[in-house]
Coordinates of C-alpha atoms in Angstrom, one line a residue:
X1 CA 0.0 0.0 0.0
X2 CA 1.7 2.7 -1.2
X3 CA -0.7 5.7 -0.3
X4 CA -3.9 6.1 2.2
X5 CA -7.1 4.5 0.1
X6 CA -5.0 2.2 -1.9
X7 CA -5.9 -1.0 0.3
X8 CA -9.1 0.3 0.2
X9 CA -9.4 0.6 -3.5
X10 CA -7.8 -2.8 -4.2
X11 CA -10.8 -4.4 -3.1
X12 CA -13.0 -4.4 -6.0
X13 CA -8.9 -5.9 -7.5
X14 CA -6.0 -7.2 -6.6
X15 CA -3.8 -4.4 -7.2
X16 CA -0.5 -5.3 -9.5
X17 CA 3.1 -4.5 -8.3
X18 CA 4.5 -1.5 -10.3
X19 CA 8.0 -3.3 -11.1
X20 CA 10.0 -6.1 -10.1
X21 CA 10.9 -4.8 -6.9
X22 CA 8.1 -4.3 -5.9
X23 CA 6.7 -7.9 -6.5
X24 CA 9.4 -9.7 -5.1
X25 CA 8.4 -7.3 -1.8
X26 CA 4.9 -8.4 -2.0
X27 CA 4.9 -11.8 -2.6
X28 CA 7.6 -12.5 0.0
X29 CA 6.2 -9.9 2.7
X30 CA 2.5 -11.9 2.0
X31 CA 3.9 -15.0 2.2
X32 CA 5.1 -14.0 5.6
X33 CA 2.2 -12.6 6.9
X34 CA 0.1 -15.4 5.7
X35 CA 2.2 -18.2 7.0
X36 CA 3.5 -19.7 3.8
X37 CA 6.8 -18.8 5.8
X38 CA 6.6 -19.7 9.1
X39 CA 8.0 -17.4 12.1
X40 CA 11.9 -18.7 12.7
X41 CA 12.1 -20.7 8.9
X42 CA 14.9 -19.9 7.0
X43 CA 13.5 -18.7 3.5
X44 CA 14.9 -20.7 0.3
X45 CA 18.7 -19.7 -0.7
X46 CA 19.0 -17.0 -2.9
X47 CA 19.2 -19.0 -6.9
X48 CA 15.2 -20.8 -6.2
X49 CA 14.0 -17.1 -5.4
X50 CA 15.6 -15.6 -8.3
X51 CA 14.2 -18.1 -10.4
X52 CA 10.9 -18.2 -9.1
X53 CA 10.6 -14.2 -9.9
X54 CA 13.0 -13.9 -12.6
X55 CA 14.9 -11.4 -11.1
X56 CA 18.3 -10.4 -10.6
X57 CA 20.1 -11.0 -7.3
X58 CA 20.4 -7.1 -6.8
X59 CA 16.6 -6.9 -7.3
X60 CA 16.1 -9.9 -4.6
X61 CA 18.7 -8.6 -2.0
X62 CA 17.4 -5.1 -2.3
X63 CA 13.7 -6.8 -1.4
X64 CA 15.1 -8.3 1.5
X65 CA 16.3 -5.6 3.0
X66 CA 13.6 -3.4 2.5
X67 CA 11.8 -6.4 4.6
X68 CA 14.0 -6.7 7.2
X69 CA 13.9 -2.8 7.5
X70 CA 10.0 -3.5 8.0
X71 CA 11.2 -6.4 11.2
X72 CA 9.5 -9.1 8.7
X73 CA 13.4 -11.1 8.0
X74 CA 16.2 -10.8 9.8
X75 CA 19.7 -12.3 8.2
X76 CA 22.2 -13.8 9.9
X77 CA 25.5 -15.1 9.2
X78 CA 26.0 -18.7 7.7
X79 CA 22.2 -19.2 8.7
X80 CA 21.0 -17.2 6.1
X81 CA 17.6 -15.1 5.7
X82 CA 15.0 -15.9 8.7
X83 CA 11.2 -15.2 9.6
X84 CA 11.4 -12.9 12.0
X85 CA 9.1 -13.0 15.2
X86 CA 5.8 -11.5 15.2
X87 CA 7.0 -9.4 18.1
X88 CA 9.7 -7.5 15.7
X89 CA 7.1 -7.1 12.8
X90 CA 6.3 -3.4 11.8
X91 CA 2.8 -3.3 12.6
X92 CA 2.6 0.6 12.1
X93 CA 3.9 -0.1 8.2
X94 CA 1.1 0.5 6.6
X95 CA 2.2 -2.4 3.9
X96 CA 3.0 -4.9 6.7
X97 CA -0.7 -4.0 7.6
X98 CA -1.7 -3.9 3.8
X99 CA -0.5 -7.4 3.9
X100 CA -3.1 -8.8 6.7
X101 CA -6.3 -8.2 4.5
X102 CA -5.7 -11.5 2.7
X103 CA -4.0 -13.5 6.0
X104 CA -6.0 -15.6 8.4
X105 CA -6.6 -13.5 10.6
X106 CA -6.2 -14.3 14.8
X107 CA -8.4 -13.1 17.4
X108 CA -5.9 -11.4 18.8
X109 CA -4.8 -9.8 15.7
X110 CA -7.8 -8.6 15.1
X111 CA -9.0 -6.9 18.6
X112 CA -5.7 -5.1 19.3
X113 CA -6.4 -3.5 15.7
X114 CA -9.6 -2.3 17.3
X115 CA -8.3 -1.3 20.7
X116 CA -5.5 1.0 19.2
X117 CA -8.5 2.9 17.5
X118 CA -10.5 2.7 20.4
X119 CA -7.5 4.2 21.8
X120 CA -6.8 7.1 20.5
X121 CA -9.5 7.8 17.8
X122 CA -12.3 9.3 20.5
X123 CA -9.9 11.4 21.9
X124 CA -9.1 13.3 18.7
X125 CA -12.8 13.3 17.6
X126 CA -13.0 15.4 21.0
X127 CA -10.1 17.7 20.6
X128 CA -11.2 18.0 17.2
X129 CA -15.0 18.9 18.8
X130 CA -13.3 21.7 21.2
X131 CA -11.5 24.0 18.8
X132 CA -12.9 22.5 14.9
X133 CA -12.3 25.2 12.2
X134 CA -15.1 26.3 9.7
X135 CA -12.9 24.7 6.7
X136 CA -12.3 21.7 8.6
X137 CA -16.4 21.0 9.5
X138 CA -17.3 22.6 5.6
X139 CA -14.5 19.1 4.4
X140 CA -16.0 16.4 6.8
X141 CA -19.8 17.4 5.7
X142 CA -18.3 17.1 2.0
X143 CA -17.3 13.6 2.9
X144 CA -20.4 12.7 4.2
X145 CA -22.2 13.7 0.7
X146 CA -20.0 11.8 -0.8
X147 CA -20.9 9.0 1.8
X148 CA -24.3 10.0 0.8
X149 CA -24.2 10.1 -2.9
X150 CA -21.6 6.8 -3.1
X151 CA -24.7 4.5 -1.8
X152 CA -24.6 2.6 -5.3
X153 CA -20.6 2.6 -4.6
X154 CA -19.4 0.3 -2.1
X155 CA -15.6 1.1 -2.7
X156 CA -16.5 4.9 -3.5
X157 CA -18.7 4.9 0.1
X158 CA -15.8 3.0 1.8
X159 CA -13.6 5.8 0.3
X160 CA -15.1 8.6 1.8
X161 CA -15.9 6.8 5.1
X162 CA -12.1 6.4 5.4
X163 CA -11.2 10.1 4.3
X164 CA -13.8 11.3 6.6
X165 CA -11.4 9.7 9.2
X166 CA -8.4 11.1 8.1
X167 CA -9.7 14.4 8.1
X168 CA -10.7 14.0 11.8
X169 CA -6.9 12.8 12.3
X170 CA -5.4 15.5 10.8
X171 CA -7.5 18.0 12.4
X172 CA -6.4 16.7 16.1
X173 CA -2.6 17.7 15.4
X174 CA -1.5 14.9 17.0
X175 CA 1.4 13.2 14.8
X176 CA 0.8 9.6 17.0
X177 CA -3.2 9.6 15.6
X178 CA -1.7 10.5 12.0
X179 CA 0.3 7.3 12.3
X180 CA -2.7 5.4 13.1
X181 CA -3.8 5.9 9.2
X182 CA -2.7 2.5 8.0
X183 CA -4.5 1.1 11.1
X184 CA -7.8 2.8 10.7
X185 CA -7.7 2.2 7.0
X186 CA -7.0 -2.2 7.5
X187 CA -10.2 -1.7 9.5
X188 CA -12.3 -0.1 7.1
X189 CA -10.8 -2.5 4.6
X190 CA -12.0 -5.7 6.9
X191 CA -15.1 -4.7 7.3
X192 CA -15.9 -3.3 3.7
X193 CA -14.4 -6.6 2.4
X194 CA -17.2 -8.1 3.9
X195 CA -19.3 -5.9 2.7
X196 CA -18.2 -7.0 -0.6
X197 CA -19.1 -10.6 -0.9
X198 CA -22.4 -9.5 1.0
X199 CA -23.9 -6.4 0.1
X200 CA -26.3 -5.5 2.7
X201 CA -28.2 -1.3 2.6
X202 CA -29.4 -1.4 5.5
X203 CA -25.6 -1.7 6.8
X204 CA -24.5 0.8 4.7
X205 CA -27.6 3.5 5.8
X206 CA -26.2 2.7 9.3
X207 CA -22.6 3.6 9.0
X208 CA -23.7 6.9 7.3
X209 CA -26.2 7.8 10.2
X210 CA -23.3 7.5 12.7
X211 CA -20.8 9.2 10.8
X212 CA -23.6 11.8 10.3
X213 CA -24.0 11.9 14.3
X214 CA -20.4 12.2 14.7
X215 CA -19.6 15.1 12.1
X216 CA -22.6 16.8 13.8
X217 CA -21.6 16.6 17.2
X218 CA -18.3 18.1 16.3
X219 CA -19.6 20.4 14.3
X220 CA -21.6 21.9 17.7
X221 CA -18.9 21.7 20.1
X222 CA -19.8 18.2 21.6
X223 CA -16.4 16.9 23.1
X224 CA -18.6 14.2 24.9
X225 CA -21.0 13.7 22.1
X226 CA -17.9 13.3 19.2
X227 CA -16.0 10.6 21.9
X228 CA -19.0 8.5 21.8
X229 CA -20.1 8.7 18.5
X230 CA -16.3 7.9 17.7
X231 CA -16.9 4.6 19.4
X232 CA -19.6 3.7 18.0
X233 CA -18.1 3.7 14.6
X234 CA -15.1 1.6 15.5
X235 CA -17.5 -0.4 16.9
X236 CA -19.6 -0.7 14.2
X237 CA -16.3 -1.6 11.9
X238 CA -15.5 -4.4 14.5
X239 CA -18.5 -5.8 14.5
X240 CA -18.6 -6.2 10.7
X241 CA -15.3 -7.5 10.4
X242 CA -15.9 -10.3 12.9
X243 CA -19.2 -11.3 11.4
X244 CA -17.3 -12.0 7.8
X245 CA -15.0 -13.9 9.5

């Protein structure tokens, strides 16, 4: 995922690797994720990977590193490249996160993704409620028209339900909830996937009304009010992710 909304647009498509680097990055850093390598493997020498992706071994070693820089690998001498463990993994990356959408997902996995936004998300709605700008309300009730008019839309609706997020985000000035975009975005893209493989309105008219409840109580000052209305979205996401799994 190379920019916010790409997960979330890749889910009406698999979205292609721009070049050979980039593939080799993918496949490997999915195959991690997933569990086609295991945690503490040693991945396959360096002549079966170049042959399986036609690549050079600059193109390859280059990959590696760029996962190791991400705490998937980890290399070591005369052993060769490993699986790193799950405690070292990047989960702030927004690719290592990217990666999870197609994974077996754990339990565990899936409410810590939930609790960080549970953590932090309210918060900012409420700071955002206590000193919102006029250009920042007049962007988050364009968003919800979009949410409005994107009914039809699924990936258009998910879209604007995500950027409707950021805006909130960027409007608390807090550089720890900007981080939090690949996060919030891996949540929208669970539960929208869902959403994909069964369409349901009546799910889609609720996720507008409480994003309409939440851009309205910040609009009018409600630091209480945007907290909890927060909380009920994540809670909503949560709830739709767990019942497609």
């Amino acid at each position: 995922m190379s920019e916010p909304g790409s997960l979330l647009r890749s889910l009406s498509g698999r979205l292609t690797a721009r070049n050979y680097h980039s593939h080799v990055i993918n496949e490997i850093g999915a195959g991690v994720i997933s569990g086609r390598y295991p945690v503490g493997t040693t991945l396959p020498n360096d002549a079966k990977f170049m042959e399986e992706f036609e690549v050079s071994r600059t193109v390859l070693r280059e990959a590696l590193k760029t996962l190791e820089a991400k705490g998937l690998l980890e290399a070591r001498p005369k052993v060769g490249t490993k699986v790193a463990k799950k405690s070292r993994w990047n989960l702030y990356d927004p690719q290592v996160l990217a990666w999870h959408l197609e994974a077996p997902l754990d339990p565990e996995f899936l409410s810590g993704l939930h609790e960080v936004r549970r953590s932090m998300e309210p918060q900012a709605a409420a700071e955002v409620a206590r000193r919102r700008t006029a250009d920042q309300i007049r962007l988050m009730l364009y968003w919800i028209h979009q949410m409005e008019t994107s009914l039809g839309s699924l990936q258009n609706f998910a879209l604007a339900d995500f950027e409707l997020h950021r805006i909130i985000a960027d409007a608390a000035h807090n550089p720890f909830v900007r981080a939090l975009y690949g996060v919030i975005e891996l949540a929208h893209a669970l539960a929208y996937k869902a959403l994909m493989t069964a369409p349901d309105a009546c799910v889609l008219d609720a996720i507008l009304d409480k994003h309409r409840l939440l851009v309205n109580r910040i609009e009018y000052g409600d630091e209480a009010g945007a907290r909890n209305a927060m909380l009920e979205t994540i809670e909503h996401d949560r709830m739709v992710a767990e019942w497609s799994g």
